[in-house]
Structures are given as structure tokens and as C-alpha cells.
Coordinates of N, CA and C in Angstrom, one line a residue:
M4 N 139.7 142.7 86.0 CA 138.3 142.3 86.2 C 138.7 142.9 88.2
T5 N 137.8 143.2 88.7 CA 137.6 143.6 90.2 C 137.2 142.7 91.4
A6 N 138.4 142.1 92.4 CA 137.6 141.3 92.8 C 137.5 141.8 93.8
T7 N 136.4 141.4 94.7 CA 135.6 141.7 95.9 C 135.6 140.3 96.7
S8 N 135.6 140.4 98.2 CA 135.6 139.1 99.1 C 134.2 138.7 99.2
G9 N 133.4 137.5 99.2 CA 132.3 137.5 99.4 C 131.4 137.6 98.1
A10 N 130.7 136.2 98.3 CA 130.0 136.1 96.9 C 128.4 136.6 97.1
S11 N 127.7 136.9 96.1 CA 126.8 137.8 96.4 C 125.6 137.2 95.2
A12 N 124.8 136.6 95.4 CA 123.7 136.4 94.7 C 122.4 137.2 94.2
D13 N 122.3 138.3 94.4 CA 121.2 139.4 94.7 C 121.2 140.2 93.5
T14 N 122.1 140.0 92.4 CA 122.2 140.4 90.7 C 121.2 139.9 90.4
P15 N 120.1 140.7 89.5 CA 118.8 140.0 88.8 C 119.1 138.9 87.3
D16 N 120.5 139.4 87.1 CA 121.3 138.7 85.8 C 122.1 137.2 86.3
D17 N 121.6 136.7 87.6 CA 122.8 135.7 88.4 C 122.2 135.6 89.7
P18 N 120.5 134.9 89.6 CA 120.2 134.7 91.0 C 120.5 134.1 91.7
Y19 N 121.2 132.6 91.1 CA 121.7 131.7 91.8 C 123.3 131.9 92.6
G20 N 124.0 133.3 91.9 CA 125.3 133.3 92.1 C 126.4 132.5 91.3
F21 N 126.2 131.3 90.5 CA 126.6 130.8 89.5 C 128.0 131.7 88.8
R22 N 128.2 133.2 88.8 CA 129.1 133.6 88.2 C 129.7 134.8 89.3
A23 N 129.1 134.4 90.5 CA 129.5 135.3 91.6 C 131.6 134.9 91.8
I24 N 131.6 136.3 92.1 CA 133.6 136.0 92.6 C 133.2 135.1 94.5
R25 N 134.1 134.1 94.0 CA 134.3 132.8 94.8 C 136.2 132.8 94.8
D26 N 136.0 132.4 96.6 CA 137.8 131.8 97.1 C 137.6 130.3 96.5
R27 N 138.5 130.0 95.3 CA 139.2 129.1 94.7 C 140.4 128.3 94.8
T28 N 141.0 128.5 96.3 CA 142.2 128.6 96.2 C 142.5 127.3 96.1
D29 N 141.7 126.0 97.0 CA 141.8 125.5 96.9 C 141.5 124.5 95.8
Y30 N 140.8 125.0 94.9 CA 141.2 124.8 93.3 C 142.1 124.1 92.5
F31 N 143.0 124.5 92.6 CA 144.3 124.7 92.2 C 145.3 124.5 92.9
V32 N 146.6 123.9 92.1 CA 147.4 123.0 92.4 C 148.8 123.7 92.0
A33 N 149.9 123.6 92.6 CA 151.4 124.1 91.8 C 151.9 122.6 91.9
P34 N 152.6 123.0 90.6 CA 153.5 121.6 89.7 C 154.3 120.8 90.7
F35 N 154.6 121.1 91.8 CA 155.5 120.6 92.5 C 155.0 120.2 94.0
D36 N 153.5 120.5 93.9 CA 153.0 120.1 95.1 C 152.6 118.5 95.3
P37 N 152.4 118.3 96.2 CA 152.1 116.6 96.6 C 151.2 116.4 95.6
G38 N 151.0 115.1 94.9 CA 150.0 114.8 94.4 C 149.4 115.7 93.1
A39 N 150.6 116.6 92.8 CA 150.0 117.9 91.5 C 150.0 116.7 90.1
L40 N 151.3 116.0 90.1 CA 151.2 115.6 88.7 C 150.8 113.5 89.0
V41 N 150.9 113.0 89.9 CA 150.6 111.8 90.1 C 149.9 111.5 91.4
G42 N 148.4 111.4 91.3 CA 148.0 111.3 93.3 C 146.9 111.6 93.1
A43 N 146.7 112.8 94.2 CA 144.9 113.1 94.5 C 145.0 114.2 93.7
N44 N 146.1 115.4 93.3 CA 145.5 116.1 93.0 C 145.4 116.3 91.3
T45 N 145.8 115.3 90.9 CA 145.5 115.4 89.2 C 144.5 115.9 88.8
H46 N 143.4 116.0 89.1 CA 142.5 116.6 88.5 C 142.5 118.0 88.7
K47 N 143.2 118.7 89.3 CA 143.1 119.8 89.9 C 144.1 120.8 88.6
P48 N 143.7 122.3 88.3 CA 144.1 123.1 87.2 C 145.8 123.2 87.9
I49 N 146.3 123.5 87.1 CA 148.2 123.6 87.7 C 148.2 125.1 87.7
I50 N 148.8 125.5 88.9 CA 148.6 126.9 88.9 C 150.3 127.3 88.8
L51 N 150.8 128.3 88.1 CA 152.4 128.7 87.7 C 152.1 130.2 87.7
S52 N 152.8 130.1 89.4 CA 152.9 131.8 90.2 C 153.9 131.3 91.2
P53 N 154.6 132.6 91.4 CA 155.7 133.1 92.5 C 155.4 132.4 93.7
Y54 N 153.9 132.2 93.8 CA 153.4 132.2 95.0 C 152.7 130.7 95.0
G55 N 152.7 129.9 94.3 CA 152.1 128.5 94.2 C 150.5 128.9 94.3
A56 N 149.9 127.6 95.0 CA 148.5 127.6 95.6 C 148.5 128.2 97.2
R57 N 149.8 128.6 97.5 CA 149.6 129.7 99.0 C 149.0 130.8 99.4
H58 N 148.7 131.3 98.2 CA 148.1 132.6 98.4 C 146.7 132.5 97.9
K59 N 145.9 133.8 98.3 CA 144.3 133.3 98.4 C 144.0 133.2 96.3
I60 N 142.9 133.0 95.8 CA 142.6 132.9 94.4 C 141.4 132.8 94.2
E61 N 141.1 134.0 93.7 CA 139.2 134.2 93.5 C 139.3 133.7 92.1
C62 N 137.7 133.4 91.6 CA 137.8 133.6 90.4 C 136.3 133.2 90.4
R63 N 135.4 133.6 89.1 CA 134.1 133.4 89.2 C 133.6 132.4 88.4
G64 N 132.5 132.1 88.5 CA 132.0 130.5 88.5 C 131.9 129.4 89.0
D65 N 131.3 128.5 89.2 CA 130.4 127.7 90.1 C 131.0 126.5 89.9
G66 N 131.9 126.0 88.7 CA 132.6 125.0 88.2 C 131.7 124.2 87.6
H67 N 130.3 124.3 87.8 CA 129.4 123.0 87.2 C 128.5 123.6 86.2
Y68 N 128.0 124.4 86.6 CA 127.2 125.0 86.0 C 127.6 126.3 85.0
V69 N 128.8 127.3 85.5 CA 129.4 128.0 84.5 C 131.0 127.9 85.0
S70 N 131.8 127.5 84.1 CA 133.0 127.4 84.3 C 133.9 127.9 85.2
I71 N 135.0 127.8 86.0 CA 135.9 128.9 86.5 C 136.4 130.0 85.5
H72 N 136.3 131.2 85.7 CA 137.0 132.3 84.7 C 137.2 133.2 85.6
D73 N 137.9 134.2 84.9 CA 138.5 135.8 85.4 C 139.2 135.5 86.8
C74 N 140.1 134.8 87.0 CA 140.7 134.5 87.9 C 141.7 135.9 88.7
V75 N 142.0 135.8 90.0 CA 143.2 136.7 90.3 C 143.8 135.9 91.6
Q76 N 145.1 136.1 91.7 CA 145.7 135.9 93.2 C 146.2 136.8 93.3
Y77 N 146.4 136.9 94.9 CA 146.6 138.4 95.6 C 148.0 138.0 95.8
D78 N 149.1 139.4 95.9 CA 150.4 138.8 96.6 C 150.4 139.0 97.8
T79 N 151.7 139.2 98.2 CA 151.6 139.6 100.1 C 151.4 141.0 100.4
N80 N 151.0 142.0 99.5 CA 150.6 143.2 99.9 C 148.9 143.4 99.4
G81 N 148.2 141.9 99.2 CA 147.0 142.3 98.8 C 146.4 142.6 97.8
V82 N 147.5 142.8 96.9 CA 146.7 143.6 95.7 C 147.0 142.1 94.5
A83 N 145.2 142.3 93.6 CA 145.5 141.1 92.7 C 145.8 141.2 91.5
H84 N 146.6 140.6 91.4 CA 147.1 139.7 89.7 C 146.2 138.8 89.1
E85 N 146.3 139.4 87.5 CA 145.3 138.5 86.7 C 145.7 136.9 86.7
L86 N 145.3 135.9 86.5 CA 145.9 134.1 86.3 C 145.4 134.0 84.8
R87 N 146.0 133.7 84.1 CA 145.7 133.9 82.6 C 145.7 132.5 82.3
L88 N 144.3 131.7 81.6 CA 144.4 130.3 81.4 C 145.1 129.9 80.0
L89 N 146.0 129.1 79.8 CA 146.5 128.6 78.4 C 146.5 127.6 78.0
A90 N 146.3 127.3 76.7 CA 145.7 126.3 76.1 C 146.7 125.2 76.1
N91 N 145.9 124.1 76.9 CA 146.8 123.3 77.3 C 145.9 121.9 76.9
P92 N 145.7 121.0 76.3 CA 144.8 120.4 75.7 C 144.7 118.9 77.0
I93 N 145.6 119.0 77.9 CA 145.5 117.8 78.4 C 145.1 118.6 79.9
R94 N 145.6 119.5 80.6 CA 144.7 119.9 81.8 C 145.0 121.9 81.9
P95 N 144.0 122.0 82.6 CA 144.2 123.6 82.6 C 145.4 124.0 83.5
V96 N 146.2 125.1 82.8 CA 146.9 125.6 83.1 C 147.2 127.2 83.4
Y97 N 147.3 127.7 84.5 CA 146.7 129.1 85.0 C 148.2 129.5 84.9
V98 N 148.5 131.0 84.6 CA 150.1 131.5 84.5 C 149.7 133.2 85.3
Y99 N 150.1 133.1 86.7 CA 150.2 134.5 87.1 C 151.1 135.5 86.4
I100 N 150.2 136.9 86.2 CA 150.2 138.0 85.3 C 150.8 139.1 86.6

């Protein structure tokens, strides 16, 4: 997936931008962040990454009409790395590849 900054809803097959690329950094939580396992952030997907949820994460989907998918996280050099969703019955877990 090629990620570009900014969402655009101008494509004819997605007039409302439901599948647009968006900054979803706040959507994720690292396992040792406050409230990740018990507390305010237990509803957020877990991210297993050397950067935790501190570096920019972009995904497609609005999270309501279209599920969050095709996520990438940027490293310190600005290079996008795939975040792969692991099958987990309890809550979503994404792994930095």
C-alpha cells in the first residue's frame, strides 16, 4: 500500500471518503501504555511496534461504515512499514512488519 498524507473524497467509487487514508495514530495503544490493559484505552487495538503508538500511523477506512484496514506506521526516517492484523478473539492486535 502506498500511503499519502491527507484524505481525499473526490474519487467516484468512494464519494464520502470512507476508504480514504487517514491519520489513525490515536486509534491505537501500545500494550504497556497507561490504560491499555485495564482502564480508559481497553477499547483500542493493541500495536506491537518498536515505536509503540508514538509514531504516525495511517489506515484506510472510517471505522464506522468501513472497518480500519491497510495500516502503515512510519519509522524515524519517514518510511512506511506495514501493520499486519493478527487473529485474536479478544481484541485487535497489529504487528509492525
